[in-house]
XYZ file of C-alpha atoms in Angstrom:
696
model
C 0.285 0.069 0.009
C 1.637 3.135 -1.573
C 1.226 6.066 1.490
C 1.903 8.789 -0.681
C -0.515 9.199 -3.125
C 0.659 11.654 -4.915
C 2.807 8.763 -6.395
C -0.787 6.855 -7.296
C -1.770 7.285 -10.856
C -5.362 5.369 -12.422
C -5.462 6.049 -16.061
C -7.631 4.729 -18.489
C -6.869 4.509 -22.279
C -9.103 5.122 -24.806
C -10.258 5.667 -28.735
C -11.768 4.678 -31.630
C -11.422 1.190 -32.476
C -8.547 0.327 -33.978
C -6.454 3.112 -33.089
C -3.680 1.073 -31.003
C -5.129 1.185 -27.133
C -4.692 -2.585 -26.775
C -1.187 -2.126 -27.676
C -0.263 0.770 -26.315
C -0.814 -0.843 -23.358
C 1.545 -4.042 -24.534
C 4.117 -1.458 -24.795
C 3.662 -0.030 -20.950
C 4.007 -3.118 -19.551
C 7.177 -4.051 -21.683
C 9.028 -1.251 -20.368
C 7.692 -1.077 -17.165
C 8.756 -4.364 -16.521
C 5.158 -6.634 -16.338
C 5.510 -8.476 -19.472
C 8.795 -9.620 -21.042
C 7.436 -10.963 -24.221
C 5.940 -8.112 -26.470
C 2.677 -10.746 -27.727
C 0.624 -8.937 -30.887
C -2.948 -7.725 -31.443
C -3.446 -10.041 -34.076
C 0.114 -12.279 -33.032
C 1.422 -14.923 -35.344
C 1.133 -17.193 -32.282
C -2.425 -16.850 -31.673
C -1.503 -15.718 -27.458
C -3.014 -12.427 -28.776
C -2.070 -9.403 -26.394
C -1.955 -9.513 -22.604
C -5.028 -7.355 -21.773
C -7.130 -9.348 -24.625
C -7.534 -12.003 -22.136
C -10.992 -13.472 -23.219
C -10.130 -16.367 -26.267
C -13.059 -14.143 -28.374
C -10.915 -11.544 -28.280
C -8.199 -13.030 -29.403
C -10.065 -14.380 -32.244
C -11.963 -11.416 -32.910
C -8.285 -8.825 -32.520
C -11.178 -6.382 -30.408
C -11.033 -5.536 -26.779
C -14.762 -6.653 -25.606
C -14.294 -6.206 -22.220
C -11.838 -3.690 -20.004
C -9.267 -5.018 -18.196
C -7.198 -3.665 -15.544
C -3.949 -3.906 -14.830
C -0.627 -2.190 -12.548
C 3.099 -0.993 -13.239
C 5.480 0.439 -12.265
C 7.076 3.875 -13.545
C 9.835 6.390 -12.102
C 9.047 5.882 -8.497
C 5.300 6.119 -9.952
C 2.157 3.243 -9.266
C -0.235 3.041 -12.557
C -2.543 1.719 -12.389
C -3.953 1.241 -16.121
C -7.453 -0.335 -17.605
C -7.651 -0.508 -21.719
C -11.253 0.305 -22.486
C -12.614 -1.401 -25.622
C -13.466 1.119 -28.813
C -16.437 0.344 -30.361
C -19.299 1.270 -29.278
C -21.467 -1.974 -27.928
C -19.190 -2.287 -25.685
C -19.509 1.816 -24.743
C -20.427 0.547 -20.750
C -16.464 -0.129 -20.234
C -15.874 2.691 -21.091
C -18.161 4.140 -19.026
C -17.436 2.591 -15.766
C -13.184 2.787 -16.472
C -14.069 6.701 -16.335
C -16.108 6.638 -13.472
C -13.655 5.584 -11.847
C -10.123 6.938 -12.709
C -8.269 10.127 -12.682
C -7.162 11.203 -15.886
C -6.962 9.263 -19.376
C -5.473 9.084 -22.205
C -6.968 9.793 -25.802
C -5.415 7.538 -28.479
C -5.585 8.945 -31.993
C -4.260 7.198 -34.999
C -2.328 9.960 -36.797
C -4.624 9.102 -40.358
C -7.721 8.801 -39.160
C -7.523 11.351 -37.010
C -10.409 12.241 -34.739
C -12.706 9.688 -35.800
C -16.461 9.085 -34.731
C -15.483 6.877 -31.764
C -12.808 9.498 -30.624
C -16.337 12.131 -29.947
C -18.284 9.474 -28.340
C -14.970 8.477 -25.547
C -14.510 12.580 -24.779
C -17.991 13.001 -23.942
C -17.665 10.114 -21.372
C -14.324 11.475 -20.271
C -16.279 15.432 -20.119
C -19.342 13.930 -17.999
C -16.699 12.461 -15.417
C -14.692 15.377 -15.572
C -11.510 13.219 -16.655
C -8.263 15.449 -17.338
C -6.647 13.772 -20.550
C -3.441 13.636 -22.577
C -3.762 13.050 -26.460
C -1.296 10.718 -28.040
C -1.534 10.413 -31.996
C -0.692 6.988 -33.006
C 0.501 5.095 -35.738
C 2.764 7.873 -37.370
C 4.548 5.045 -39.419
C 1.600 4.543 -41.652
C 1.222 5.623 -44.876
C -0.220 9.145 -44.866
C 0.358 10.233 -41.318
C -0.339 13.878 -40.232
C 0.102 14.406 -36.526
C -0.705 18.546 -37.642
C -4.430 18.050 -39.667
C -5.022 15.547 -36.187
C -4.375 17.828 -33.939
C -6.229 20.603 -35.979
C -9.586 17.825 -35.501
C -8.161 17.870 -32.009
C -9.453 21.791 -31.610
C -11.810 22.030 -34.461
C -14.053 18.850 -33.600
C -13.781 18.891 -29.313
C -12.904 21.607 -28.616
C -9.921 21.162 -27.057
C -7.146 23.359 -26.335
C -4.651 21.574 -28.434
C -0.752 21.284 -27.675
C 1.896 20.050 -29.168
C 4.392 19.149 -26.704
C 6.453 17.289 -29.290
C 7.132 17.066 -32.754
C 7.893 13.903 -35.228
C 11.730 13.344 -36.813
C 10.145 12.102 -40.284
C 6.783 10.496 -40.471
C 5.614 7.090 -42.361
C 8.290 4.764 -43.187
C 11.218 7.165 -42.575
C 9.904 7.782 -38.528
C 12.695 7.773 -36.430
C 11.602 9.687 -33.324
C 11.002 12.554 -32.048
C 11.741 16.006 -30.868
C 10.727 17.321 -26.962
C 9.442 20.496 -27.315
C 9.746 21.095 -23.027
C 13.521 19.603 -22.840
C 14.442 20.785 -26.821
C 16.547 17.025 -27.580
C 15.843 15.072 -30.693
C 15.114 11.461 -28.721
C 15.544 8.536 -30.341
C 13.927 4.727 -29.019
C 16.572 1.502 -30.397
C 16.777 -1.846 -29.294
C 15.299 -4.690 -30.863
C 12.004 -3.359 -28.679
C 13.155 0.463 -28.208
C 13.147 0.059 -24.706
C 16.479 2.730 -24.910
C 15.842 5.978 -25.322
C 18.493 7.802 -26.690
C 18.145 11.023 -26.580
C 20.962 14.231 -28.500
C 21.216 17.611 -30.285
C 18.413 17.889 -32.674
C 19.396 17.184 -36.159
C 20.203 20.928 -38.342
C 17.019 19.900 -40.735
C 14.654 20.199 -38.165
C 15.392 23.470 -35.833
C 14.077 26.311 -36.927
C 10.629 24.222 -36.817
C 11.685 23.318 -33.154
C 11.712 26.438 -32.421
C 9.165 27.913 -34.128
C 6.904 25.139 -32.342
C 8.139 25.392 -29.181
C 7.469 29.329 -29.375
C 3.706 28.285 -29.635
C 3.931 25.615 -26.627
C 5.246 28.343 -24.389
C 2.968 30.403 -25.068
C -0.594 28.102 -24.834
C 0.938 26.451 -21.889
C 2.145 30.212 -19.905
C -1.600 30.575 -19.726
C -1.732 28.700 -16.933
C 1.477 30.335 -15.013
C 2.471 33.080 -14.047
C 5.962 32.333 -13.523
C 6.060 30.918 -16.320
C 4.439 33.964 -18.215
C 6.889 36.497 -15.817
C 10.004 33.709 -16.885
C 9.201 34.024 -21.000
C 9.903 38.124 -20.493
C 13.038 37.478 -18.651
C 13.826 35.196 -20.825
C 14.918 32.845 -17.915
C 12.222 29.393 -19.135
C 13.100 25.998 -17.122
C 11.620 22.401 -16.922
C 9.907 22.351 -14.292
C 8.322 25.392 -14.752
C 7.258 24.444 -18.283
C 5.911 21.468 -16.196
C 3.996 23.111 -13.644
C 1.945 25.029 -16.453
C 1.213 21.930 -18.059
C -0.285 20.323 -15.200
C -1.980 23.173 -13.594
C -3.726 23.243 -17.722
C -4.218 19.673 -17.170
C -6.424 19.446 -14.316
C -7.762 22.609 -14.931
C -9.389 20.575 -18.206
C -8.353 23.200 -19.883
C -5.583 22.353 -21.849
C -4.358 19.068 -23.522
C -0.631 18.279 -24.336
C -0.476 16.366 -27.451
C 2.668 12.933 -27.817
C 3.386 11.438 -30.257
C 5.038 8.266 -31.139
C 4.117 4.420 -32.895
C 2.933 1.705 -30.900
C 3.443 -0.995 -33.088
C 6.935 0.339 -33.781
C 8.088 0.814 -30.264
C 8.562 4.824 -30.649
C 7.331 7.144 -28.245
C 5.828 5.475 -25.277
C 8.072 6.146 -22.801
C 7.750 9.931 -22.798
C 4.106 9.399 -22.988
C 4.716 7.590 -19.250
C 6.547 10.071 -18.050
C 4.093 12.788 -19.458
C 1.621 10.502 -17.314
C 3.405 10.742 -14.162
C 4.246 14.507 -14.514
C 0.934 16.529 -15.976
C -1.876 13.853 -15.173
C -3.807 13.892 -11.702
C -2.871 11.654 -8.213
C -5.465 10.720 -5.726
C -5.293 13.586 -3.620
C -5.730 15.968 -6.891
C -9.318 15.191 -7.585
C -12.800 15.668 -5.625
C -14.874 12.524 -5.187
C -18.187 13.313 -3.391
C -20.812 10.497 -2.241
C -24.049 11.189 -0.718
C -24.733 10.901 3.489
C -27.788 8.350 4.045
C -27.503 8.796 7.360
C -28.094 12.643 6.856
C -31.000 13.456 4.122
C -28.034 12.196 1.311
C -26.235 15.527 1.902
C -23.505 16.313 -0.691
C -20.274 14.651 1.173
C -16.327 14.802 -0.097
C -14.465 12.491 -0.069
C -10.869 12.500 1.458
C -8.361 10.097 -0.571
C -6.632 9.790 2.854
C -5.645 6.102 4.706
C -6.974 7.451 8.050
C -10.434 8.187 7.061
C -13.648 5.665 7.305
C -13.619 3.238 4.375
C -15.693 3.931 1.293
C -15.372 1.903 -1.999
C -17.059 1.083 -5.081
C -17.201 -1.991 -7.103
C -17.078 -0.570 -10.269
C -16.901 -3.719 -12.487
C -17.752 -7.310 -12.212
C -16.671 -10.823 -13.363
C -16.939 -14.073 -13.355
C -14.271 -15.509 -11.933
C -11.958 -19.342 -11.957
C -12.936 -18.706 -7.751
C -16.246 -17.388 -7.817
C -17.150 -13.624 -8.547
C -14.636 -11.302 -8.683
C -15.547 -7.193 -7.879
C -12.934 -4.639 -9.112
C -13.275 -1.454 -6.166
C -12.239 1.376 -6.269
C -10.955 2.505 -3.126
C -11.987 6.190 -2.501
C -11.644 6.797 1.252
C -9.862 4.319 3.470
C -8.528 1.002 4.075
C -9.418 -2.053 2.791
C -7.620 -5.006 4.501
C -7.727 -8.925 3.976
C -9.933 -10.001 7.693
C -12.053 -7.079 7.886
C -15.927 -7.057 7.247
C -16.899 -4.863 5.016
C -21.188 -3.074 4.382
C -23.510 -2.403 1.310
C -24.641 0.507 1.499
C -27.474 0.048 -1.075
C -28.307 -3.813 0.551
C -27.089 -2.981 4.754
C -25.969 -6.533 3.759
C -21.787 -7.519 5.614
C -19.246 -9.052 3.891
C -16.085 -10.277 4.882
C -13.164 -9.814 3.335
C -11.762 -13.059 2.278
C -9.097 -12.846 -0.683
C -8.058 -9.230 -1.411
C -6.267 -9.473 -4.831
C -4.509 -6.800 -7.375
C -5.385 -7.630 -11.048
C -2.965 -8.091 -14.238
C -5.450 -8.505 -16.519
C -6.530 -11.780 -15.946
C -4.078 -13.008 -13.630
C -4.196 -11.747 -9.963
C -1.678 -10.990 -7.268
C -2.981 -11.223 -3.595
C -2.470 -8.747 -1.535
C -3.291 -7.771 2.459
C -4.388 -4.328 2.318
C -5.266 -1.406 -0.335
C -5.726 2.467 0.445
C -7.271 5.221 -0.574
C -6.679 6.194 -4.663
C -6.374 2.109 -5.119
C -8.396 0.205 -7.716
C -7.574 -3.602 -6.460
C -10.607 -6.200 -6.454
C -12.419 -9.205 -4.227
C -13.260 -12.562 -3.969
C -17.291 -13.572 -2.839
C -18.575 -10.167 -2.757
C -22.462 -10.832 -3.918
C -23.144 -7.638 -5.716
C -24.205 -5.417 -7.991
C -22.532 -3.176 -10.607
C -22.569 0.406 -8.586
C -22.340 -0.473 -5.154
C -20.622 1.136 -2.314
C -19.159 -0.070 0.220
C -17.977 0.935 4.026
C -16.729 -0.209 7.076
C -19.601 0.741 8.839
C -18.918 3.745 10.765
C -19.849 5.677 7.743
C -23.471 5.414 5.475
C -22.227 6.934 2.298
C -23.268 6.007 -1.636
C -21.716 6.895 -4.563
C -23.087 8.216 -7.285
C -23.577 5.507 -10.103
C -22.167 6.006 -13.746
C -24.159 6.637 -16.607
C -25.962 3.634 -18.033
C -27.734 3.844 -21.669
C -30.734 2.337 -22.519
C -30.165 -0.476 -24.650
C -32.079 -0.163 -28.336
C -31.484 -3.956 -30.045
C -33.761 -7.055 -28.701
C -33.367 -10.240 -29.890
C -35.967 -13.612 -28.635
C -33.851 -16.745 -27.783
C -34.740 -20.215 -26.875
C -32.408 -23.279 -26.223
C -31.613 -25.944 -28.769
C -33.218 -28.804 -26.748
C -34.939 -28.408 -22.581
C -31.765 -29.826 -20.810
C -30.030 -26.088 -21.838
C -32.799 -24.436 -19.695
C -30.404 -24.490 -16.489
C -27.382 -23.488 -17.383
C -29.182 -20.592 -20.093
C -30.443 -19.002 -16.968
C -27.246 -18.787 -15.103
C -25.896 -17.295 -18.003
C -28.692 -14.345 -18.230
C -28.042 -14.024 -14.404
C -24.449 -14.050 -14.479
C -24.280 -11.380 -17.377
C -27.174 -9.599 -16.528
C -25.346 -8.889 -13.071
C -22.108 -7.991 -15.330
C -22.482 -5.555 -17.547
C -25.850 -3.000 -16.843
C -26.533 -2.398 -20.593
C -27.303 -5.845 -20.904
C -30.893 -7.448 -19.839
C -32.640 -9.815 -20.215
C -36.749 -10.835 -19.051
C -39.481 -12.630 -20.732
C -42.194 -11.029 -22.991
C -45.389 -11.296 -21.349
C -47.606 -11.769 -24.541
C -45.447 -14.334 -26.386
C -43.534 -15.915 -23.156
C -40.079 -15.970 -25.623
C -36.833 -14.864 -23.487
C -35.376 -11.713 -24.434
C -32.655 -10.007 -24.927
C -31.336 -6.773 -24.767
C -28.656 -4.776 -25.741
C -26.296 -1.845 -27.735
C -25.418 -3.203 -30.910
C -26.178 -6.086 -33.178
C -22.284 -7.058 -31.373
C -23.365 -6.878 -29.032
C -25.741 -9.264 -28.142
C -23.853 -11.359 -31.048
C -20.926 -11.890 -28.797
C -23.396 -12.286 -25.576
C -24.678 -15.147 -27.171
C -21.067 -16.926 -28.633
C -20.380 -17.016 -24.965
C -23.339 -18.545 -23.925
C -22.373 -21.336 -26.281
C -18.164 -21.586 -25.075
C -18.633 -20.743 -21.329
C -22.075 -22.001 -20.344
C -22.748 -24.780 -23.154
C -25.972 -23.083 -24.393
C -26.769 -23.333 -27.909
C -29.420 -21.037 -28.597
C -31.858 -20.176 -32.020
C -31.912 -16.676 -32.175
C -35.162 -14.715 -33.482
C -35.665 -11.479 -35.511
C -34.049 -8.145 -34.248
C -36.752 -6.466 -31.983
C -36.403 -2.512 -32.191
C -37.306 -0.515 -29.249
C -39.906 1.220 -30.455
C -41.687 4.650 -28.117
C -45.012 6.207 -28.697
C -45.393 10.334 -28.476
C -48.194 12.848 -28.542
C -48.480 15.356 -30.951
C -50.831 18.102 -29.708
C -52.826 18.349 -25.885
C -55.564 17.230 -24.908
C -57.825 17.469 -21.872
C -59.413 14.690 -19.749
C -62.023 14.628 -16.737
C -62.393 11.466 -15.589
C -64.598 9.763 -12.790
C -63.618 6.092 -11.628
C -66.184 5.099 -9.225
C -67.040 1.198 -8.277
C -69.224 0.337 -5.710
C -69.000 -3.450 -4.600
C -70.364 -3.653 -1.179
C -69.203 -2.022 1.605
C -66.984 0.633 1.248
C -66.556 1.656 -2.237
C -63.423 3.061 -4.929
C -63.847 6.874 -6.075
C -62.166 9.356 -7.154
C -61.973 11.917 -10.380
C -58.979 13.643 -12.045
C -59.445 16.809 -14.549
C -56.443 18.568 -16.537
C -54.465 17.758 -19.608
C -51.582 16.192 -21.254
C -48.885 17.723 -23.993
C -46.096 17.265 -25.570
C -42.988 17.771 -23.240
C -41.196 20.684 -24.686
C -37.161 19.335 -23.847
C -38.121 16.054 -24.765
C -38.126 14.400 -20.941
C -39.622 11.314 -20.611
C -42.146 12.241 -18.767
C -42.753 14.627 -16.168
C -46.095 15.431 -13.527
C -47.746 18.816 -12.788
C -50.267 19.257 -9.878
C -52.255 22.131 -9.634
C -54.810 21.194 -7.601
C -56.390 23.901 -5.527
C -58.592 24.108 -2.543
C -58.055 20.489 -1.803
C -60.699 19.241 -4.132
C -57.890 16.242 -4.676
C -56.346 15.691 -0.957
C -52.532 16.352 -1.177
C -51.709 12.978 0.287
C -53.494 11.540 -3.196
C -51.858 13.086 -5.107
C -48.101 10.514 -5.797
C -51.537 8.216 -6.358
C -52.617 10.282 -9.299
C -48.840 10.673 -10.471
C -47.894 6.818 -10.373
C -51.717 5.335 -12.353
C -50.341 7.867 -14.462
C -46.683 6.914 -14.649
C -47.506 2.851 -14.799
C -50.309 3.778 -18.002
C -46.997 5.155 -20.508
C -44.810 1.982 -19.250
C -47.311 0.647 -22.025
C -49.050 2.709 -24.797
C -52.003 2.206 -26.347
C -50.458 2.314 -30.349
C -48.133 -0.177 -30.954
C -47.348 -1.739 -27.327
C -44.337 0.650 -26.279
C -43.244 3.085 -23.689
C -44.562 6.086 -24.126
C -42.583 9.514 -23.491
C -41.784 12.627 -23.989
C -44.922 13.834 -22.263
C -46.068 16.321 -19.923
C -49.366 15.637 -17.461
C -50.948 18.392 -15.279
C -53.899 18.253 -13.515
C -55.656 20.975 -12.351
C -58.276 19.903 -10.618
C -60.201 16.914 -9.556
C -63.270 14.971 -6.626
C -62.969 13.016 -3.518
C -65.061 10.950 -1.235
C -64.358 11.581 2.359
C -65.075 7.609 2.681
C -64.432 5.930 -0.878
C -61.521 7.593 -1.412
C -58.294 6.179 -1.524
C -54.517 5.121 -3.239
C -55.742 3.153 -5.581
C -58.465 5.104 -6.528
C -56.782 7.654 -7.948
C -54.644 5.537 -9.648
C -57.240 3.781 -10.613
C -58.712 7.415 -12.743
C -55.428 7.908 -13.411
C -54.547 5.196 -15.514
C -58.697 5.483 -17.382
C -57.957 8.858 -17.769
C -55.267 8.407 -19.766
C -56.797 5.523 -21.310
C -59.717 8.114 -22.619
C -57.347 11.229 -23.450
C -54.264 9.542 -25.446
C -56.050 8.995 -28.471
C -57.416 12.153 -28.517
C -54.098 13.636 -28.150
C -52.999 12.461 -31.346
C -49.992 9.373 -30.730
C -47.500 8.717 -32.803
C -44.610 6.643 -33.210
C -41.112 7.107 -32.188
C -38.183 5.115 -33.766
C -34.770 4.702 -32.581
C -31.996 7.172 -35.012
C -28.631 5.596 -34.820
C -25.464 7.899 -35.576
C -23.638 6.276 -38.500
C -20.022 7.011 -39.481
C -18.475 5.232 -42.530
C -14.644 5.609 -43.064
C -13.124 3.997 -46.265
C -11.365 4.619 -49.591
C -12.367 7.866 -51.042
C -13.511 6.067 -54.534
C -16.226 4.103 -52.509
C -17.709 7.300 -51.282
C -20.712 6.976 -53.907
C -21.487 3.654 -52.992
C -21.437 4.466 -49.263
C -23.523 6.875 -49.677
C -25.477 4.488 -51.822
C -26.423 1.716 -48.810
C -27.320 4.506 -46.415
C -29.429 6.106 -48.859
C -31.537 2.950 -49.229
C -31.757 2.817 -45.743
C -33.472 5.656 -45.267
C -30.069 7.494 -44.104
C -30.353 11.109 -44.380
C -26.178 12.318 -44.622
C -24.937 14.549 -42.099
C -21.412 15.163 -43.497
C -18.416 14.214 -45.769
C -14.668 14.142 -45.912
C -12.639 13.372 -48.263
C -8.833 13.802 -47.790
C -5.411 11.494 -49.209
C -7.506 9.926 -50.633
C -9.005 8.366 -47.799
C -13.340 9.963 -47.048
C -15.625 9.564 -44.118
C -18.846 9.899 -44.443
C -21.627 10.679 -41.080
C -25.365 10.050 -41.144
C -28.016 9.203 -39.278
C -29.940 6.172 -40.660
C -33.273 4.647 -38.306
C -32.366 1.082 -36.760
C -34.947 -0.579 -37.904
C -33.127 -0.411 -41.868
C -29.501 -1.039 -40.257
C -29.698 -4.778 -39.626
C -27.249 -6.914 -41.857
C -25.255 -3.732 -42.971
C -22.309 -5.077 -42.033
C -22.211 -7.658 -44.806
C -23.717 -5.212 -47.438
C -21.051 -2.118 -46.878
C -17.879 -4.843 -46.792
C -18.998 -6.959 -49.908
C -19.835 -3.532 -52.026
C -16.350 -2.029 -50.526
C -14.337 -5.035 -50.607
C -14.025 -5.153 -46.679
C -12.422 -2.191 -47.294
C -14.895 0.102 -45.109
C -15.584 0.114 -41.730
C -18.598 1.689 -39.844
C -19.363 2.424 -36.495
C -23.555 3.387 -34.958
C -24.116 4.761 -32.104
C -27.089 6.314 -30.796
C -29.055 9.530 -31.442
C -32.670 9.999 -31.034
C -36.024 9.083 -31.105
C -37.625 10.286 -34.188
C -41.227 10.196 -35.644
C -41.783 6.732 -37.690
C -42.909 7.154 -41.486
C -46.891 6.477 -42.043
C -45.557 2.746 -43.589
C -44.141 2.556 -41.255
C -46.218 3.414 -38.387
C -49.240 1.652 -40.155
C -47.397 -2.482 -40.199
C -46.203 -1.774 -35.991
C -50.222 -0.746 -35.834
C -51.189 -3.876 -37.831
C -48.782 -6.542 -35.738
C -50.156 -4.704 -32.511
C -53.611 -4.756 -33.592
C -53.116 -8.885 -34.451
C -51.454 -9.468 -30.871
C -54.700 -8.005 -28.784
C -57.139 -9.791 -31.084
C -55.150 -13.028 -30.964
C -55.169 -12.560 -26.486
C -58.789 -11.993 -26.809
C -59.499 -15.014 -28.471
């Protein structure tokens, strides 16, 4: 356990798919002596990179789950989480950023800022994570770091400042020029392990001096000392470091580093920047809520001697039971002690405490504030807070996006039912964006997730890890309903069945919600016509009614209900009566409010050779897509569009065949939009036939 918190760094490595995150992590582990042999993501030996430990990851050459490890660099303890780049596994990025203090945003030197770079950047901003940028793949044909920095500034609105210049590019990329020390840096040896500094070659001196001036001008905004030193021509490396660190911690500066992880260049200097500029645990303010004091906000201190507070951010079914990854925010976590789950109030004994290295582990006795470790045999959910019992604190949970696609599954043989149930229980616990349930009407098992690849991976895992083969039904899109106009209601619920009856009257109106929120309820009842204690029951009744719309049977969103008047009976009115009155009022008014169907629209980004731009646009237009923008540079094109999710099934196969496998795409949820009449009519027909079948 490190007592000096200033020597701890908790960092994530995030980027668009195929930007080289896992390759970079592999080099970091090699240079910090955590591994003694470099394995590639798509290695010839089939071993796969250290951090891609699942068989599926090795086969597909992509990261599916975030993997945690740690290493030592220049007396600093660095916890690293390598996250997936594919948007289908976005929860892995969310939960990593929720517990990390800093991040490395990796960008491809050729493609620059891509669609998933923007998503990851939004996630970093959501959790206020300071970051440094690493422009990778400068050995590739078409590499252009200046263009990438421009993209950082224009597309992501970063105050991006180059801290290095490349010496050569593409096949001639031989090293970098450090603009702080004003030295050339080459990476020699079989695996670039020897960092050799020297004088800047004459050919680069004028460019380096100009770039240093730009860099100093930008970073001096964060330090008066540096500003004065520039005027007096007394600039020191220490003053530059202080200014850059100040800018990074305030989230107002993004220092940019260069290299090629695959060619073993630039990684050690990036590690220096991580320890120099990214925050230690005590630089970051972490807050929770005090459950014993009306959920008042409470600031947690990165102090080993304070009461224990930890957050479980990731669950895995390991060889020895459930493995729970936790971030210790305050206090000390020790083997053999008892911890309490703030949500369930259950007590758990810490039987085994480990430090993770991908899927390997090292047993430890204790862990202190600021550290990331894992526990065994603790039954909990992702996002649970644990304390030592002296306080009752809960950390805020991570943002969990709603699933956008569902499929029905059924085991090929009935004897697989038990294993299927085990698999679904485990996957739902591990991944909050994966949902499983039974369709009330059909009785089928339905799984939901973030995209086709997301569900495909889980179906494959059922087969490999639980020996369950399933038949997969057609994908079901998560449609929604909403109202398109204001309509009034005045409904009386009256029921007499011997003894006390039920009575409640509600009056008011429904209307589209201007801000597009799912549901808002407002009471404008005056004079006690509906007693105050029954108002929550009215709200509950309307909320229940929106769970399933009456147009196509999907949830209703974007609705505001305002109750203006009503009537109660001194004997027959109750919570149940007013809930029933609200549900009746909703049934009554829904048709008058002209309901419409909303379909999920996805943001699609397709990248590939410029020669296929016309073909790509054609594939989008055929799927009811609308083009947002296109860019073409150096023979490479990117097309951004919005396309209904219902039209995107099988797109990967079509795109591959029409572009000779040279184009790739990413897809993420953008918004709900009104569905066209033909789609609405088809959905209404299906819903009507279901109702008829049920009645028969």
